[in-house]
Amino acid sequence: MASPVETPTPARSRARISARTLRTDRWWIQPLFTTLGLATFVVYAGIRSFMRSGYWAAEEHYLTPFYSPCISDSCVPGSAHFGTPLGELPGFIPLAFLSLPFLLGFRLTCYYYRKAYYRSIWLSPPACGVAEPHAKYTGETRLPLIVQNAHRYFFYVAFVITLINTYDAIVAFQGGFGLGNLVLLGNVVLLWCYTLSCHSCRHVTGGRLKHFSRNPVRYRIWTQVSRLNTRHMQFAWLTLASLMITDLYVWLVSTNTISDLRFIN
Ligand code: FES
């Protein structure tokens, strides 16, 4: 005779644990470093965007990405690669006012950065097995977080801005060939890796298709984008570093603090 199967007693409620966490490892290291990394970039980029100096190395033709595109009469001669359709801008407006809000929106709504700042800054939750301090969770269904759903539109604009940064890097070769050209190029390559590995780009290339077999070209592009997508977090951090390094390099060269290593003049 078959033995009767025991039905487990359903748990009535979750275990009552008053401690915020039972974890004994240093779970707070990752949120701490994430916060420090993001704060470093925000402070650096914020200061530099408003400085209005040290953004164009005239002799070498290097333009920092933090001031691109520069399209007003306030831009120093040579730095406006697309002309100056606008007059003088008041001092409190960054010269790259056209691109900065979109780039900020692109990064703020990025799937990876969302995860990073939700966990590390918002502490929602700070780590696995660590209770969050918030009593309520409404997800991204109402203002302001519903704006996160606009990510794909920021992606379209960011794509164009990456094209502009690429143009800046190519134009820089008019001044010869130096270490700064490699810095600008390296930054642009990483920016493309970050932009093309975006989840929205994955959707643009392969989304809404019922049959990959009937769309071999899109399937191939989607496959490559998906491959890049697995490294999106790394590109997110690498581009923060490359943007700061590129800007710092242009700043130091343009103010004659260091001289550019020239290969061809
Ligand atoms: Fe990160 Fe789009 S840029 S998901």
Coordinates of N, CA and C in Angstrom, one line a residue, residues 111-223:
Y111 N 18.9 51.4 -17.9 CA 18.5 50.2 -17.1 C 19.5 49.9 -16.0
Y112 N 20.8 50.0 -16.5 CA 21.9 49.6 -15.5 C 21.9 50.7 -14.4
Y113 N 22.0 52.0 -14.8 CA 22.2 53.0 -13.8 C 21.0 53.0 -12.8
R114 N 19.8 52.7 -13.4 CA 18.6 52.6 -12.5 C 18.9 51.6 -11.4
K115 N 19.3 50.5 -11.8 CA 19.6 49.4 -10.8 C 20.6 49.9 -9.8
A116 N 21.7 50.6 -10.3 CA 22.8 51.1 -9.5 C 22.3 52.1 -8.5
Y117 N 21.5 53.1 -8.9 CA 21.2 54.1 -7.9 C 19.9 53.8 -7.1
Y118 N 19.1 52.9 -7.6 CA 18.0 52.4 -6.8 C 18.5 51.7 -5.6
R119 N 19.5 50.9 -5.9 CA 20.1 50.0 -4.8 C 21.0 50.8 -3.9
S120 N 21.9 51.6 -4.5 CA 23.0 52.2 -3.7 C 22.6 53.5 -3.0
I121 N 21.8 54.3 -3.7 CA 21.4 55.6 -3.2 C 20.0 55.6 -2.5
W122 N 19.1 55.0 -3.2 CA 17.7 54.9 -2.7 C 17.6 53.8 -1.7
L123 N 18.5 52.9 -1.7 CA 18.6 51.7 -0.8 C 17.3 50.8 -0.9
S124 N 16.9 50.6 -2.2 CA 15.6 49.9 -2.4 C 15.8 48.6 -3.3
P125 N 16.3 47.5 -2.8 CA 16.9 47.4 -1.5 C 18.4 47.5 -1.6
P126 N 19.2 47.8 -0.5 CA 20.6 48.0 -0.7 C 21.4 46.8 -1.1
A127 N 20.9 45.6 -0.7 CA 21.6 44.4 -1.1 C 20.6 43.2 -0.9
C128 N 21.0 42.0 -1.4 CA 20.2 40.8 -1.2 C 20.1 40.5 0.3
G129 N 19.0 40.3 0.8 CA 18.8 39.9 2.2 C 19.0 41.0 3.2
V130 N 18.9 42.3 2.6 CA 19.0 43.5 3.5 C 17.7 44.3 3.3
A131 N 17.0 44.4 4.4 CA 15.7 45.1 4.3 C 15.9 46.6 3.9
E132 N 14.9 47.0 3.1 CA 15.0 48.5 2.7 C 14.3 49.3 3.7
P133 N 14.7 50.6 3.7 CA 14.0 51.5 4.7 C 12.7 52.0 4.3
H134 N 12.3 51.8 3.0 CA 11.0 52.3 2.6 C 9.8 51.4 2.9
A135 N 8.7 52.0 3.3 CA 7.5 51.2 3.7 C 6.7 50.8 2.5
K136 N 6.8 51.7 1.4 CA 5.9 51.5 0.3 C 6.7 51.2 -1.0
Y137 N 6.2 50.5 -1.9 CA 6.8 50.3 -3.2 C 5.8 50.5 -4.3
T138 N 6.0 51.5 -5.1 CA 5.0 51.7 -6.2 C 5.7 51.5 -7.6
G139 N 6.9 51.0 -7.6 CA 7.5 50.7 -8.9 C 7.7 52.0 -9.7
E140 N 7.6 51.8 -11.0 CA 7.8 52.9 -11.9 C 6.5 53.3 -12.6
T141 N 5.4 53.3 -11.8 CA 4.1 53.4 -12.4 C 3.5 54.8 -12.3
R142 N 4.2 55.7 -11.5 CA 3.7 57.0 -11.4 C 4.8 58.0 -11.3
L143 N 4.5 59.3 -11.4 CA 5.5 60.4 -11.4 C 6.3 60.3 -10.1
P144 N 7.6 60.6 -10.1 CA 8.4 60.9 -11.3 C 9.0 59.7 -12.0
L145 N 8.9 58.5 -11.4 CA 9.6 57.4 -12.0 C 9.0 56.9 -13.3
I146 N 7.8 57.3 -13.6 CA 7.2 56.8 -14.8 C 7.9 57.3 -16.0
V147 N 8.7 58.4 -15.8 CA 9.5 59.0 -16.9 C 10.6 58.1 -17.3
Q148 N 10.9 57.1 -16.5 CA 11.9 56.1 -16.9 C 11.6 55.4 -18.2
N149 N 10.3 55.4 -18.4 CA 9.8 54.7 -19.6 C 10.2 55.4 -20.9
A150 N 10.7 56.7 -20.8 CA 11.0 57.5 -21.9 C 12.5 57.1 -22.4
H151 N 13.1 56.1 -21.8 CA 14.5 55.8 -22.1 C 14.7 55.7 -23.6
R152 N 13.8 55.0 -24.3 CA 14.1 54.8 -25.8 C 14.3 56.1 -26.5
Y153 N 13.5 57.2 -26.1 CA 13.6 58.5 -26.8 C 15.0 59.1 -26.5
F154 N 15.4 59.0 -25.2 CA 16.8 59.5 -24.9 C 17.8 58.8 -25.7
F155 N 17.5 57.5 -26.0 CA 18.5 56.7 -26.7 C 18.6 57.3 -28.2
Y156 N 17.5 57.6 -28.8 CA 17.6 58.2 -30.1 C 18.5 59.4 -30.2
V157 N 18.3 60.3 -29.2 CA 19.1 61.6 -29.2 C 20.5 61.3 -28.8
A158 N 20.7 60.3 -27.9 CA 22.1 60.0 -27.5 C 22.9 59.4 -28.7
F159 N 22.2 58.7 -29.5 CA 22.8 58.1 -30.7 C 23.3 59.3 -31.6
V160 N 22.5 60.3 -31.8 CA 23.0 61.4 -32.6 C 24.1 62.2 -32.0
I161 N 24.1 62.3 -30.6 CA 25.2 63.0 -29.9 C 26.5 62.2 -30.0
T162 N 26.4 60.9 -30.0 CA 27.6 60.0 -30.2 C 28.1 60.2 -31.6
L163 N 27.2 60.4 -32.6 CA 27.7 60.7 -33.9 C 28.5 62.0 -33.9
I164 N 28.0 63.0 -33.2 CA 28.6 64.3 -33.1 C 30.0 64.2 -32.5
N165 N 30.1 63.4 -31.4 CA 31.4 63.2 -30.7 C 32.3 62.5 -31.7
T166 N 31.8 61.6 -32.5 CA 32.7 60.9 -33.5 C 33.2 62.0 -34.5
Y167 N 32.4 62.8 -34.9 CA 32.8 63.9 -35.8 C 33.9 64.8 -35.2
D168 N 33.7 65.1 -33.9 CA 34.7 65.9 -33.2 C 36.0 65.2 -33.2
A169 N 36.0 63.9 -33.0 CA 37.2 63.1 -32.9 C 37.9 63.1 -34.3
I170 N 37.1 63.0 -35.3 CA 37.7 63.0 -36.7 C 38.3 64.3 -37.0
V171 N 37.5 65.4 -36.7 CA 38.0 66.7 -37.0 C 39.3 67.0 -36.3
A172 N 39.5 66.4 -35.2 CA 40.7 66.7 -34.4 C 42.0 66.3 -35.2
F173 N 41.9 65.4 -36.2 CA 43.0 65.0 -37.0 C 43.5 66.2 -37.9
Q174 N 42.7 67.2 -38.1 CA 43.1 68.4 -38.8 C 44.3 69.1 -38.2
G175 N 44.4 68.9 -36.9 CA 45.5 69.5 -36.1 C 46.8 68.6 -36.1
G176 N 46.8 67.5 -36.8 CA 47.9 66.6 -36.8 C 47.5 65.3 -36.1
F177 N 48.5 64.6 -35.5 CA 48.2 63.4 -34.8 C 49.0 63.3 -33.5
G178 N 48.3 63.3 -32.4 CA 49.0 63.2 -31.1 C 48.3 62.3 -30.2
L179 N 48.8 62.2 -29.0 CA 48.2 61.3 -28.0 C 46.7 61.7 -27.7
G180 N 46.4 63.0 -27.8 CA 45.0 63.4 -27.6 C 44.1 62.8 -28.6
N181 N 44.5 62.6 -29.8 CA 43.7 62.0 -30.8 C 43.3 60.6 -30.4
L182 N 44.3 59.9 -29.8 CA 44.0 58.5 -29.4 C 43.0 58.5 -28.2
V183 N 43.2 59.5 -27.3 CA 42.3 59.7 -26.2 C 40.9 59.9 -26.7
L184 N 40.7 60.9 -27.6 CA 39.4 61.2 -28.1 C 38.8 60.0 -28.8
L185 N 39.6 59.3 -29.6 CA 39.1 58.1 -30.3 C 38.7 57.0 -29.4
G186 N 39.5 56.7 -28.4 CA 39.2 55.7 -27.4 C 37.9 56.0 -26.7
N187 N 37.7 57.3 -26.4 CA 36.4 57.7 -25.7 C 35.2 57.4 -26.6
V188 N 35.4 57.8 -27.9 CA 34.3 57.6 -28.9 C 34.0 56.1 -29.1
V189 N 35.0 55.3 -29.1 CA 34.8 53.8 -29.3 C 34.0 53.3 -28.1
L190 N 34.4 53.7 -26.9 CA 33.6 53.3 -25.7 C 32.2 53.8 -25.7
L191 N 32.1 55.1 -26.1 CA 30.7 55.7 -26.1 C 29.8 54.9 -27.1
W192 N 30.4 54.4 -28.2 CA 29.6 53.6 -29.1 C 29.2 52.3 -28.5
C193 N 30.2 51.7 -27.8 CA 29.9 50.4 -27.1 C 28.8 50.6 -26.1
Y194 N 28.8 51.7 -25.4 CA 27.8 51.9 -24.4 C 26.4 52.2 -25.1
T195 N 26.4 53.0 -26.1 CA 25.2 53.4 -26.8 C 24.6 52.2 -27.5
L196 N 25.4 51.5 -28.2 CA 24.8 50.3 -29.0 C 24.5 49.1 -28.1
S197 N 25.0 49.1 -26.9 CA 24.7 48.0 -26.0 C 23.4 48.3 -25.2
C198 N 22.8 49.4 -25.4 CA 21.6 49.8 -24.7 C 20.5 48.8 -25.0
H199 N 19.7 48.6 -24.0 CA 18.6 47.7 -24.1 C 17.6 48.2 -25.2
S200 N 17.4 49.5 -25.3 CA 16.5 50.1 -26.3 C 17.0 49.8 -27.7
C201 N 18.4 49.8 -27.8 CA 19.0 49.6 -29.1 C 18.7 48.1 -29.5
R202 N 18.7 47.2 -28.5 CA 18.4 45.8 -28.8 C 17.0 45.7 -29.3
H203 N 16.1 46.5 -28.7 CA 14.7 46.4 -29.1 C 14.5 47.0 -30.5
V204 N 15.2 48.1 -30.8 CA 15.1 48.8 -32.1 C 15.6 47.8 -33.2
T205 N 16.7 47.1 -32.9 CA 17.2 46.2 -33.9 C 16.5 44.9 -34.1
G206 N 16.0 44.3 -33.0 CA 15.4 43.0 -33.1 C 14.0 42.9 -32.5
G207 N 13.4 44.0 -32.0 CA 12.1 43.9 -31.4 C 11.0 43.9 -32.4
R208 N 9.8 43.5 -32.0 CA 8.6 43.4 -32.8 C 8.7 42.5 -34.0
L209 N 9.7 41.6 -34.0 CA 9.8 40.7 -35.2 C 9.1 39.4 -34.8
K210 N 8.4 38.8 -35.7 CA 7.8 37.5 -35.4 C 8.7 36.4 -35.8
H211 N 9.4 36.7 -36.9 CA 10.3 35.6 -37.5 C 11.6 36.2 -37.8
F212 N 12.6 35.7 -37.0 CA 14.0 36.2 -37.3 C 14.4 35.6 -38.6
S213 N 13.9 34.4 -39.0 CA 14.4 33.8 -40.2 C 14.0 34.6 -41.5
R214 N 13.0 35.5 -41.3 CA 12.6 36.3 -42.5 C 13.3 37.6 -42.5
N215 N 14.0 37.9 -41.4 CA 14.8 39.2 -41.3 C 16.2 38.9 -40.9
P216 N 17.0 38.2 -41.8 CA 18.3 37.8 -41.5 C 19.3 38.9 -41.1
V217 N 19.1 40.1 -41.8 CA 20.0 41.2 -41.5 C 19.8 41.8 -40.1
R218 N 18.5 42.0 -39.8 CA 18.2 42.5 -38.5 C 18.6 41.5 -37.4
Y219 N 18.4 40.2 -37.7 CA 18.8 39.2 -36.8 C 20.3 39.2 -36.5
R220 N 21.1 39.4 -37.6 CA 22.5 39.5 -37.4 C 22.9 40.7 -36.5
I221 N 22.3 41.8 -36.8 CA 22.6 43.1 -36.1 C 22.2 42.9 -34.6
W222 N 21.0 42.3 -34.4 CA 20.5 42.1 -33.1 C 21.4 41.2 -32.3
T223 N 21.9 40.2 -33.0 CA 22.8 39.2 -32.3 C 24.1 40.0 -31.8

